[in-house]
């Protein structure tokens, strides 16, 4: 393993931001979350995105999907509701058109976020991304709250989540991470079911089901009535779930939900996250991931952290 | 054509009509390359930025003028920013109008909060030696703004009010039907745009408004279907050509 060490500003402590997700080594733990970063190239207009640890691209289904009717976005205190509905060009076009464009601006390992409407579809899409060299991790999204008869249906039942995990594991040799929904009674039970079914890691949390009502029209703001709530307001809930799941499983956890600063990253890692995804914050500040990465050494020094790997699960 | 993030200073922020404010900012405007583009403003206390179309912009002075209607909490908070305060803007967003297609006598149709981008467009067309006519539609006399400013640019100006309290009584389409033009550009509420589409006798361009997440093409929050495929209002729009629109 190649250790990349950065000298701190004062030059006294050398800090290491390198983290490992199983056999994969990332230069730093910061990963833009699926659905908030497209395929990277909008952000590559603004800065060199190769500073990121990795990148989880937009959730992909077998067929192209337009997604839900507009409006799809509602502002909330400390976040937003989205009801995109998995708009994506379908797995073939993602592989043929989007991934080459992504590769032109980002050369590190990437995470393929995979969605489906049946166990078979999850497996089929996973088999396609299994063949993609740059894809290092398959992140199985069983937690999208914005589609009917798919997405979250698989992630709110331990048996279904395990079934999807097994089906995907059969078709790939790449690490499989299951992305879980917070909209459940007991997230630990579902995480355990995925681990037992062979999952290599757990990603959490996806968005929380929420809604807003427009006072003038007296109708829900988003056309699909409800949507996924995310943003800084959900951070304590996400942190709590990462903490619980870390305690219950022995596979790596990728923590996400309301992360918007280097301090949030450190908290997530202390709760048990081996890497951290940044979602909604990208929409409000397209530079946020870069800012978090560049301020991590300073925050590490402030809290006397030499190596990020050492603090994973440190709060337990 | 890449977007930029920049800190702008408020030069003034004043009311110019009922519920309508004009804010003048100064900063790096180099990313703004076409009329019809918009900026996305971070307002203290709100998670998402607020998209506003560019009403005027000067490369020389770095001045950026935005005219906005107070419609909700975000724009109400923006109205509270005083001279000297700073705002974080993403600039150069959206495709903007294609002025090369205008012909000699383009028609500009702006309705209410859709009037501001027409001003920057009008200035650009006049600078290109064209003779634009601007039809500015409002609900009522108290809401009218920028009539004189358009005249000063050298455009022929027609103001319509829905309640007949000023200018031509009726909608922008009532004026449109009496005019001859080589091409048209429209911005305003969706019912107005649809009416313009139906009444128009030439090709033209429409600028659309939508609730946005990011404003730069990442979140797919403002996608629409067109005859040329799916487009994002924020990135592939907000300007669409008449021939591609599906109502």
Coordinates of C-alpha atoms in Angstrom, one line a residue:
Chain A
X1 CA 0.0 0.0 0.0
X2 CA 1.3 3.4 -1.0
X3 CA 0.9 5.9 1.8
X4 CA 0.4 9.4 0.7
X5 CA 1.4 11.7 3.5
X6 CA 0.8 15.4 3.6
X7 CA 2.9 17.7 5.6
X8 CA 0.7 19.9 7.8
X9 CA 0.9 23.7 7.6
X10 CA 3.1 24.0 10.6
X11 CA 5.2 21.0 9.4
X12 CA 5.2 19.3 12.7
X13 CA 2.8 16.4 12.2
X14 CA 2.5 14.5 8.9
X15 CA -1.1 13.4 8.5
X16 CA -2.4 10.6 6.4
X17 CA -5.8 10.9 4.7
X18 CA -5.5 7.5 3.0
X19 CA -8.4 5.1 3.8
X20 CA -9.1 1.6 2.7
X21 CA -12.4 0.1 1.7
X22 CA -11.6 -3.6 1.8
X23 CA -8.9 -4.1 -0.8
X24 CA -9.4 -0.6 -2.4
X25 CA -7.2 2.3 -1.2
X26 CA -8.5 5.8 -1.6
X27 CA -6.2 8.9 -1.3
X28 CA -8.8 10.5 1.0
X29 CA -12.3 9.5 2.3
X30 CA -14.3 12.1 0.5
X31 CA -16.7 10.8 -2.2
X32 CA -19.5 12.8 -3.9
X33 CA -22.7 10.9 -3.4
X34 CA -24.7 9.4 -6.3
X35 CA -27.3 11.8 -7.9
X36 CA -25.6 15.0 -6.7
X37 CA -22.6 14.9 -9.0
X38 CA -23.9 13.7 -12.3
X39 CA -21.0 12.0 -14.1
X40 CA -18.5 14.5 -12.8
X41 CA -18.0 16.7 -15.8
X42 CA -20.1 19.6 -14.7
X43 CA -17.9 19.9 -11.7
X44 CA -14.7 19.3 -13.8
X45 CA -15.5 22.7 -15.4
X46 CA -14.9 24.2 -12.0
X47 CA -11.9 22.4 -10.5
X48 CA -9.7 19.3 -11.1
X49 CA -11.9 16.6 -9.6
X50 CA -9.0 14.2 -9.3
X51 CA -8.6 15.5 -5.8
X52 CA -11.7 13.4 -4.8
X53 CA -11.2 10.0 -3.1
X54 CA -13.7 8.5 -5.5
X55 CA -17.0 9.3 -7.1
X56 CA -20.3 7.6 -7.0
X57 CA -22.2 8.3 -10.3
X58 CA -25.9 8.7 -10.9
X59 CA -28.1 5.7 -10.1
X60 CA -28.4 3.5 -13.2
X61 CA -31.4 1.4 -14.3
X62 CA -31.6 -1.1 -17.2
X63 CA -33.8 1.1 -19.3
X64 CA -33.5 4.9 -19.8
X65 CA -35.8 6.7 -17.4
X66 CA -37.1 10.3 -17.7
X67 CA -38.0 10.3 -14.0
X68 CA -40.9 12.0 -12.3
X69 CA -43.0 15.0 -13.4
X70 CA -41.9 18.6 -12.4
X71 CA -41.5 20.2 -9.9
X72 CA -39.0 17.7 -8.4
X73 CA -37.4 20.0 -5.9
X74 CA -38.5 21.7 -2.7
X75 CA -36.5 23.9 -0.4
X76 CA -36.5 22.9 3.3
X77 CA -34.8 24.3 6.4
X78 CA -31.3 22.7 6.3
X79 CA -31.8 20.8 3.2
X80 CA -34.1 20.0 0.3
X81 CA -36.6 17.4 -0.9
X82 CA -36.0 15.8 -4.3
X83 CA -38.2 13.5 -6.3
X84 CA -36.1 13.1 -9.4
X85 CA -37.2 9.5 -9.9
X86 CA -33.9 7.9 -11.1
X87 CA -33.6 9.8 -14.4
X88 CA -30.7 8.2 -16.2
X89 CA -29.9 7.2 -19.8
X90 CA -30.0 3.4 -19.1
X91 CA -27.1 1.1 -18.4
X92 CA -25.9 0.7 -22.0
X93 CA -25.6 4.4 -22.7
X94 CA -24.0 5.0 -19.3
X95 CA -21.3 2.5 -20.3
X96 CA -20.9 3.7 -23.9
X97 CA -21.2 7.5 -23.5
X98 CA -21.1 8.7 -19.9
X99 CA -18.2 6.6 -18.5
X100 CA -15.8 7.6 -21.3
X101 CA -16.6 11.3 -20.6
X102 CA -16.1 10.7 -16.9
X103 CA -12.8 8.9 -17.5
X104 CA -11.6 12.0 -19.4
X105 CA -11.9 14.2 -16.3
X106 CA -11.5 11.6 -13.5
X107 CA -8.9 8.9 -13.5
X108 CA -9.4 7.3 -10.1
X109 CA -11.5 4.2 -9.1
X110 CA -15.3 5.0 -9.3
X111 CA -18.4 3.6 -7.6
X112 CA -21.3 2.5 -9.8
X113 CA -24.6 3.2 -8.2
X114 CA -27.1 0.5 -9.4
X115 CA -30.9 0.5 -9.2
X116 CA -33.5 -1.9 -10.3
X117 CA -37.2 -2.8 -10.4
X118 CA -36.6 -6.6 -9.9
X119 CA -33.9 -8.8 -8.4
X120 CA -33.0 -9.8 -12.0
X121 CA -32.5 -6.2 -13.1
X122 CA -30.1 -5.5 -10.2
X123 CA -28.1 -8.5 -11.3
X124 CA -28.2 -7.7 -15.0
X125 CA -27.0 -4.1 -14.4
X126 CA -24.3 -5.3 -12.0
X127 CA -23.0 -7.8 -14.6
X128 CA -22.6 -4.9 -17.0
X129 CA -20.6 -2.7 -14.6
X130 CA -18.6 -5.7 -13.5
X131 CA -16.9 -5.5 -16.9
X132 CA -15.9 -1.8 -16.5
X133 CA -12.3 -1.4 -15.5
X134 CA -12.7 1.9 -13.8
X135 CA -15.6 0.7 -11.6
X136 CA -14.1 -0.4 -8.3
X137 CA -17.2 -0.8 -6.2
X138 CA -20.8 -1.7 -7.0
X139 CA -23.1 0.3 -4.8
X140 CA -26.5 -1.3 -4.9
X141 CA -29.2 1.2 -4.3
X142 CA -32.1 -0.5 -2.6
X143 CA -33.2 2.7 -1.0
X144 CA -34.5 5.2 -3.6
X145 CA -37.7 6.7 -2.2
X146 CA -38.9 8.2 -5.5
X147 CA -39.9 5.2 -7.6
X148 CA -42.8 2.9 -7.1
X149 CA -42.4 -0.9 -7.1
X150 CA -38.7 -0.7 -7.0
X151 CA -35.9 1.1 -5.1
X152 CA -36.8 1.4 -1.5
X153 CA -39.1 -1.7 -1.6
X154 CA -36.0 -3.8 -1.7
X155 CA -34.3 -2.0 1.1
X156 CA -37.0 -1.9 3.7
X157 CA -37.3 -5.7 4.0
X158 CA -34.3 -7.7 5.2
X159 CA -35.2 -10.8 3.1
X160 CA -35.5 -8.7 -0.1
X161 CA -32.3 -6.9 0.6
X162 CA -30.5 -10.2 1.2
X163 CA -32.0 -11.6 -2.0
X164 CA -30.7 -8.7 -4.1
X165 CA -27.3 -9.0 -2.4
X166 CA -27.0 -12.7 -3.2
X167 CA -28.1 -12.1 -6.8
X168 CA -25.6 -9.4 -7.4
X169 CA -22.7 -11.3 -5.7
X170 CA -23.3 -14.1 -8.2
X171 CA -22.5 -12.0 -11.2
X172 CA -19.5 -9.9 -10.0
X173 CA -16.1 -10.2 -8.5
X174 CA -16.1 -6.6 -7.6
X175 CA -16.9 -5.5 -4.0
X176 CA -20.7 -5.1 -3.5
X177 CA -21.9 -2.3 -1.1
X178 CA -25.6 -2.1 -0.3
X179 CA -26.9 1.4 0.0
X180 CA -29.6 1.4 2.7
X181 CA -32.7 3.5 3.4
X182 CA -33.2 5.2 6.7
X183 CA -37.0 4.8 6.3
X184 CA -37.0 1.6 8.3
X185 CA -37.8 0.5 11.9
X186 CA -34.5 -1.3 12.4
X187 CA -31.6 -0.5 10.1
X188 CA -29.3 -2.9 11.9
X189 CA -31.4 -5.9 11.0
X190 CA -31.2 -5.0 7.3
X191 CA -27.5 -4.3 7.4
X192 CA -26.9 -7.7 9.1
X193 CA -29.1 -9.4 6.5
X194 CA -26.9 -7.9 3.7
X195 CA -23.7 -8.9 5.4
X196 CA -25.0 -12.4 5.9
X197 CA -25.9 -12.6 2.2
X198 CA -22.3 -11.7 1.3
X199 CA -22.2 -7.9 1.0
X200 CA -18.7 -6.5 1.1
X201 CA -19.8 -3.2 2.7
X202 CA -22.7 -1.0 3.6
X203 CA -23.5 2.6 2.3
X204 CA -25.9 4.7 4.4
X205 CA -28.0 6.7 4.5
X206 CA -30.1 7.4 1.4
X207 CA -32.7 10.2 1.7
X208 CA -35.5 10.3 4.3
X209 CA -39.0 10.3 2.9
X210 CA -40.5 13.8 3.4
X211 CA -42.8 16.4 1.9
X212 CA -43.7 20.1 1.7
X213 CA -47.0 21.8 1.0
X214 CA -47.3 25.1 -0.9
X215 CA -49.5 27.5 1.2
X216 CA -50.8 29.3 -1.9
X217 CA -51.9 26.3 -3.9
X218 CA -52.5 24.1 -0.8
X219 CA -50.9 21.2 -2.6
X220 CA -47.6 19.3 -2.2
X221 CA -44.7 21.3 -3.7
X222 CA -43.3 18.4 -5.6
X223 CA -45.4 16.7 -8.3
X224 CA -44.8 13.3 -6.9
X225 CA -46.2 14.6 -3.5
X226 CA -43.4 13.1 -1.4
X227 CA -39.6 13.0 -2.0
X228 CA -36.3 12.3 -0.4
X229 CA -35.1 14.8 2.2
X230 CA -31.4 15.4 2.5
X231 CA -29.0 18.1 3.6
X232 CA -27.3 19.2 6.8
X233 CA -30.5 18.7 8.8
X234 CA -30.3 14.9 8.5
X235 CA -26.7 14.6 9.7
X236 CA -27.4 13.6 13.3
X237 CA -29.8 10.8 12.1
X238 CA -27.3 9.6 9.5
X239 CA -24.5 9.6 12.1
X240 CA -26.6 7.6 14.6
X241 CA -27.4 5.0 11.9
X242 CA -23.7 4.7 10.9
X243 CA -22.8 4.3 14.5
X244 CA -25.4 1.5 15.0
X245 CA -24.5 -0.3 11.8
X246 CA -20.7 -0.2 12.5
X247 CA -21.4 -1.9 15.8
X248 CA -23.4 -4.6 14.2
X249 CA -21.4 -5.6 11.1
X250 CA -17.7 -6.4 10.4
X251 CA -17.7 -5.1 6.8
X252 CA -16.7 -1.5 5.9
X253 CA -19.3 1.2 6.1
X254 CA -19.5 4.3 3.9
X255 CA -21.2 7.0 5.8
X256 CA -23.3 9.8 4.3
X257 CA -26.2 12.1 5.0
X258 CA -25.9 15.8 5.6
X259 CA -22.1 15.9 5.4
X260 CA -20.9 19.4 4.5
X261 CA -17.6 20.0 6.3
X262 CA -14.3 18.4 7.3
X263 CA -15.6 18.2 10.9
X264 CA -18.6 16.2 9.7
X265 CA -16.3 13.8 7.9
X266 CA -14.3 13.3 11.1
X267 CA -17.5 12.7 13.1
X268 CA -18.7 10.2 10.5
X269 CA -15.4 8.3 10.7
X270 CA -15.5 8.3 14.5
X271 CA -19.0 6.8 14.3
X272 CA -17.5 4.0 12.1
X273 CA -17.4 5.2 8.5
X274 CA -14.3 4.1 6.5
X275 CA -15.2 6.6 3.8
X276 CA -17.7 9.4 3.6
X277 CA -20.0 10.6 0.9
X278 CA -21.1 14.2 0.3
X279 CA -24.5 14.6 -1.3
X280 CA -26.9 17.6 -1.1
X281 CA -24.1 20.0 -0.2
X282 CA -22.8 19.7 -3.8
X283 CA -25.9 21.3 -5.1
X284 CA -25.6 24.4 -2.9
X285 CA -21.9 24.7 -3.2
X286 CA -20.3 22.9 -6.2
X287 CA -16.8 23.4 -4.6
X288 CA -17.8 21.7 -1.3
X289 CA -15.9 18.4 -1.8
X290 CA -12.7 20.3 -2.8
X291 CA -13.1 22.6 0.2
X292 CA -13.6 19.6 2.6
X293 CA -10.5 17.8 1.3
X294 CA -8.3 20.9 1.5
X295 CA -9.4 21.7 5.1
X296 CA -9.1 18.1 6.4
X297 CA -5.4 18.3 7.3
X298 CA -6.0 21.4 9.3
X299 CA -9.0 19.9 11.2
X300 CA -6.9 16.7 11.7
X301 CA -4.2 18.7 13.3
X302 CA -6.6 20.6 15.5
X303 CA -7.9 17.3 16.9
X304 CA -4.4 15.7 16.9
X305 CA -5.3 13.0 14.3
X306 CA -2.3 11.6 12.5
X307 CA -4.1 9.2 10.4
X308 CA -7.8 9.0 9.4
X309 CA -7.7 5.2 9.3
X310 CA -6.9 5.2 13.0
X311 CA -10.1 7.1 14.0
X312 CA -12.6 4.8 12.2
X313 CA -15.1 3.7 14.8
X314 CA -13.2 5.6 17.5
X315 CA -16.3 6.8 19.2
X316 CA -17.4 3.3 20.2
Chain B
X1 CA -18.6 28.9 -21.5
X2 CA -17.7 27.5 -18.2
X3 CA -19.6 28.8 -15.1
X4 CA -17.8 30.6 -12.3
X5 CA -18.3 31.2 -8.6
X6 CA -17.6 34.6 -7.3
X7 CA -18.3 37.0 -4.5
X8 CA -20.2 40.1 -5.6
X9 CA -20.7 43.4 -3.7
X10 CA -24.1 45.0 -3.6
X11 CA -24.0 48.5 -5.1
X12 CA -27.7 49.1 -4.7
X13 CA -30.9 47.1 -4.0
X14 CA -34.1 49.1 -4.6
X15 CA -37.8 48.8 -5.3
X16 CA -38.7 49.8 -8.8
X17 CA -42.4 48.6 -9.0
X18 CA -44.8 46.8 -6.8
X19 CA -43.0 43.7 -5.4
X20 CA -40.2 44.3 -8.0
X21 CA -36.7 44.9 -6.9
X22 CA -33.6 45.9 -8.8
X23 CA -30.2 44.8 -7.4
X24 CA -26.9 46.0 -8.9
X25 CA -23.8 44.0 -8.0
X26 CA -20.2 44.3 -8.9
X27 CA -17.8 41.4 -9.4
X28 CA -16.3 39.1 -12.0
X29 CA -18.9 38.9 -14.8
X30 CA -16.5 37.2 -17.3
X31 CA -18.5 34.0 -17.3
X32 CA -21.6 35.7 -18.6
X33 CA -21.4 35.4 -22.3
X34 CA -25.0 35.6 -23.7
X35 CA -28.3 37.3 -22.9
X36 CA -30.8 34.8 -21.4
X37 CA -28.2 33.3 -19.1
X38 CA -28.8 33.3 -15.3
X39 CA -26.9 33.5 -12.0
X40 CA -27.6 31.4 -8.9
X41 CA -27.4 33.3 -5.7
X42 CA -26.6 32.0 -2.2
X43 CA -28.8 33.7 0.3
X44 CA -28.1 33.5 4.0
X45 CA -30.4 31.1 5.8
X46 CA -31.4 29.1 2.7
X47 CA -30.1 25.7 1.6
X48 CA -30.5 26.1 -2.1
X49 CA -29.4 29.0 -4.2
X50 CA -31.9 31.2 -6.1
X51 CA -31.7 31.4 -9.9
X52 CA -32.2 34.9 -11.4
X53 CA -31.8 35.9 -15.0
X54 CA -29.3 38.5 -16.0
X55 CA -31.0 41.8 -16.7
X56 CA -27.9 43.7 -17.7
X57 CA -24.2 43.2 -17.4
X58 CA -21.1 45.3 -18.2
X59 CA -17.8 43.7 -18.8
X60 CA -16.1 47.1 -18.5
X61 CA -17.4 48.0 -15.0
X62 CA -18.1 44.5 -13.8
X63 CA -21.6 45.6 -13.0
X64 CA -24.4 43.0 -12.9
X65 CA -28.0 44.1 -12.8
X66 CA -30.8 41.7 -11.7
X67 CA -34.4 42.6 -11.5
X68 CA -36.5 40.2 -9.5
X69 CA -40.0 39.9 -8.1
X70 CA -40.5 39.1 -4.4
X71 CA -42.4 35.8 -4.7
X72 CA -41.3 33.8 -1.7
X73 CA -39.1 33.7 1.4
X74 CA -35.8 33.6 -0.6
X75 CA -36.5 36.7 -2.7
X76 CA -37.9 38.5 0.3
X77 CA -34.6 37.8 2.1
X78 CA -32.6 39.0 -1.0
X79 CA -34.6 42.3 -0.9
X80 CA -33.1 42.9 2.6
X81 CA -29.4 42.9 1.4
X82 CA -28.0 46.4 1.7
X83 CA -25.3 48.4 -0.1
X84 CA -21.9 47.0 0.7
X85 CA -23.0 43.5 1.6
X86 CA -21.5 40.5 -0.2
X87 CA -23.2 37.7 -2.1
X88 CA -21.9 34.4 -3.4
X89 CA -23.0 33.9 -7.0
X90 CA -22.6 31.2 -9.6
X91 CA -22.4 33.0 -12.9
X92 CA -22.6 32.1 -16.6
X93 CA -25.3 29.5 -16.1
X94 CA -27.6 28.3 -19.0
X95 CA -27.3 28.5 -22.7
X96 CA -28.8 32.0 -23.3
X97 CA -30.4 33.4 -26.5
X98 CA -28.9 32.9 -29.9
X99 CA -28.9 36.4 -31.3
X100 CA -27.6 35.4 -34.7
X101 CA -31.1 34.2 -35.8
X102 CA -32.9 37.4 -35.1
X103 CA -33.2 38.9 -38.6
X104 CA -33.5 42.7 -38.9
X105 CA -36.7 43.2 -36.9
X106 CA -36.9 40.8 -34.0
X107 CA -39.8 40.9 -31.6
X108 CA -39.0 40.6 -27.8
X109 CA -41.9 39.5 -25.6
X110 CA -41.5 39.7 -21.8
X111 CA -44.2 39.0 -19.3
X112 CA -43.7 40.3 -15.7
X113 CA -40.7 38.6 -14.2
X114 CA -39.8 37.6 -17.7
X115 CA -39.1 41.2 -18.8
X116 CA -35.5 41.5 -17.3
X117 CA -33.6 39.0 -19.6
X118 CA -35.3 40.8 -22.6
X119 CA -33.4 44.0 -21.6
X120 CA -29.9 42.4 -21.9
X121 CA -31.1 40.8 -25.1
X122 CA -32.4 44.1 -26.5
X123 CA -29.1 45.8 -25.8
X124 CA -27.2 43.0 -27.6
X125 CA -29.5 43.1 -30.6
X126 CA -29.3 46.9 -30.9
X127 CA -25.5 46.7 -30.6
X128 CA -25.6 44.2 -33.5
X129 CA -27.4 46.8 -35.6
X130 CA -30.9 45.2 -35.4
X131 CA -34.2 47.1 -34.9
X132 CA -36.0 45.2 -32.1
X133 CA -39.5 45.8 -30.9
X134 CA -40.2 45.0 -27.2
X135 CA -43.6 44.1 -26.0
X136 CA -43.7 44.2 -22.2
X137 CA -46.7 42.6 -20.5
X138 CA -47.8 43.3 -16.9
X139 CA -51.0 42.6 -14.9
X140 CA -51.5 46.2 -13.9
X141 CA -49.9 49.7 -14.0
X142 CA -48.3 49.5 -10.6
X143 CA -46.2 46.5 -11.7
X144 CA -44.7 48.2 -14.8
X145 CA -40.9 48.6 -14.9
X146 CA -38.2 49.3 -17.4
X147 CA -40.4 50.9 -20.1
X148 CA -38.1 54.0 -20.4
X149 CA -35.0 51.9 -20.2
X150 CA -36.0 49.9 -23.2
X151 CA -36.8 53.1 -25.1
X152 CA -33.4 54.5 -24.2
X153 CA -31.8 51.5 -25.9
X154 CA -33.5 52.6 -29.1
X155 CA -36.2 49.9 -29.2
X156 CA -39.8 50.4 -30.2
X157 CA -41.7 49.6 -27.0
X158 CA -45.3 48.5 -26.4
X159 CA -46.6 48.0 -22.9
X160 CA -49.7 45.8 -22.3
X161 CA -51.6 45.5 -19.1
X162 CA -54.1 42.7 -18.4
X163 CA -56.5 45.0 -16.6
X164 CA -56.1 47.8 -19.1
X165 CA -54.8 50.3 -16.6
X166 CA -51.9 51.3 -18.9
X167 CA -50.9 51.0 -22.5
X168 CA -52.5 48.3 -24.6
X169 CA -55.3 46.4 -22.8
X170 CA -54.8 42.7 -22.9
X171 CA -51.8 40.3 -23.2
X172 CA -48.5 40.4 -25.1
X173 CA -50.1 38.2 -27.7
X174 CA -52.7 40.9 -28.5
X175 CA -49.9 43.2 -29.4
X176 CA -48.0 40.5 -31.2
X177 CA -50.8 39.8 -33.6
X178 CA -50.7 43.5 -34.9
X179 CA -46.9 43.5 -35.5
X180 CA -44.7 42.2 -38.3
X181 CA -41.3 40.8 -37.2
X182 CA -38.5 38.6 -38.6
X183 CA -38.1 36.4 -35.5
X184 CA -39.1 36.4 -31.8
X185 CA -37.8 35.9 -28.3
X186 CA -40.1 35.3 -25.3
X187 CA -39.8 35.0 -21.5
X188 CA -42.6 34.9 -19.0
X189 CA -45.0 32.6 -17.2
X190 CA -45.7 29.3 -18.9
X191 CA -49.3 30.2 -20.0
X192 CA -47.9 33.3 -21.7
X193 CA -45.2 31.3 -23.5
X194 CA -47.8 28.8 -24.7
X195 CA -50.0 31.6 -26.0
X196 CA -47.0 33.2 -27.8
X197 CA -46.2 29.8 -29.4
X198 CA -49.7 29.6 -30.7
X199 CA -49.8 33.2 -32.0
X200 CA -46.4 33.3 -33.5
X201 CA -45.9 33.4 -37.3
X202 CA -42.1 32.9 -37.4
X203 CA -39.6 30.8 -35.6
X204 CA -38.4 32.0 -32.2
X205 CA -36.9 31.1 -28.8
X206 CA -38.5 30.7 -25.4
X207 CA -36.9 31.0 -22.0
X208 CA -38.3 28.7 -19.3
X209 CA -38.5 29.0 -15.5
X210 CA -38.4 26.0 -13.3
X211 CA -37.7 25.0 -9.7
X212 CA -34.0 24.0 -9.7
X213 CA -31.8 22.1 -7.4
X214 CA -28.2 23.0 -8.4
X215 CA -28.6 25.2 -11.5
X216 CA -25.7 23.7 -13.3
X217 CA -26.8 20.3 -14.6
X218 CA -25.9 17.9 -11.9
X219 CA -29.1 17.0 -10.1
X220 CA -31.7 16.5 -12.9
X221 CA -34.2 18.5 -10.8
X222 CA -35.4 20.5 -13.8
X223 CA -35.5 18.1 -16.7
X224 CA -38.1 18.4 -19.5
X225 CA -39.0 16.5 -22.6
X226 CA -38.3 18.1 -26.0
X227 CA -38.6 16.9 -29.5
X228 CA -34.8 16.8 -29.5
X229 CA -34.7 14.6 -26.4
X230 CA -34.6 15.2 -22.7
X231 CA -33.1 18.5 -21.6
X232 CA -32.2 20.2 -18.3
X233 CA -33.7 23.6 -18.1
X234 CA -30.7 24.9 -16.1
X235 CA -27.9 23.5 -18.3
X236 CA -29.3 22.7 -21.8
X237 CA -31.8 25.6 -21.5
X238 CA -33.3 27.8 -20.1
X239 CA -33.7 28.8 -23.8
X240 CA -35.4 26.3 -26.1
X241 CA -36.2 26.9 -29.8
X242 CA -39.9 26.9 -30.9
X243 CA -39.4 23.7 -33.0
X244 CA -38.3 21.5 -30.1
X245 CA -40.9 22.4 -27.5
X246 CA -43.5 19.9 -26.3
X247 CA -46.3 21.5 -24.4

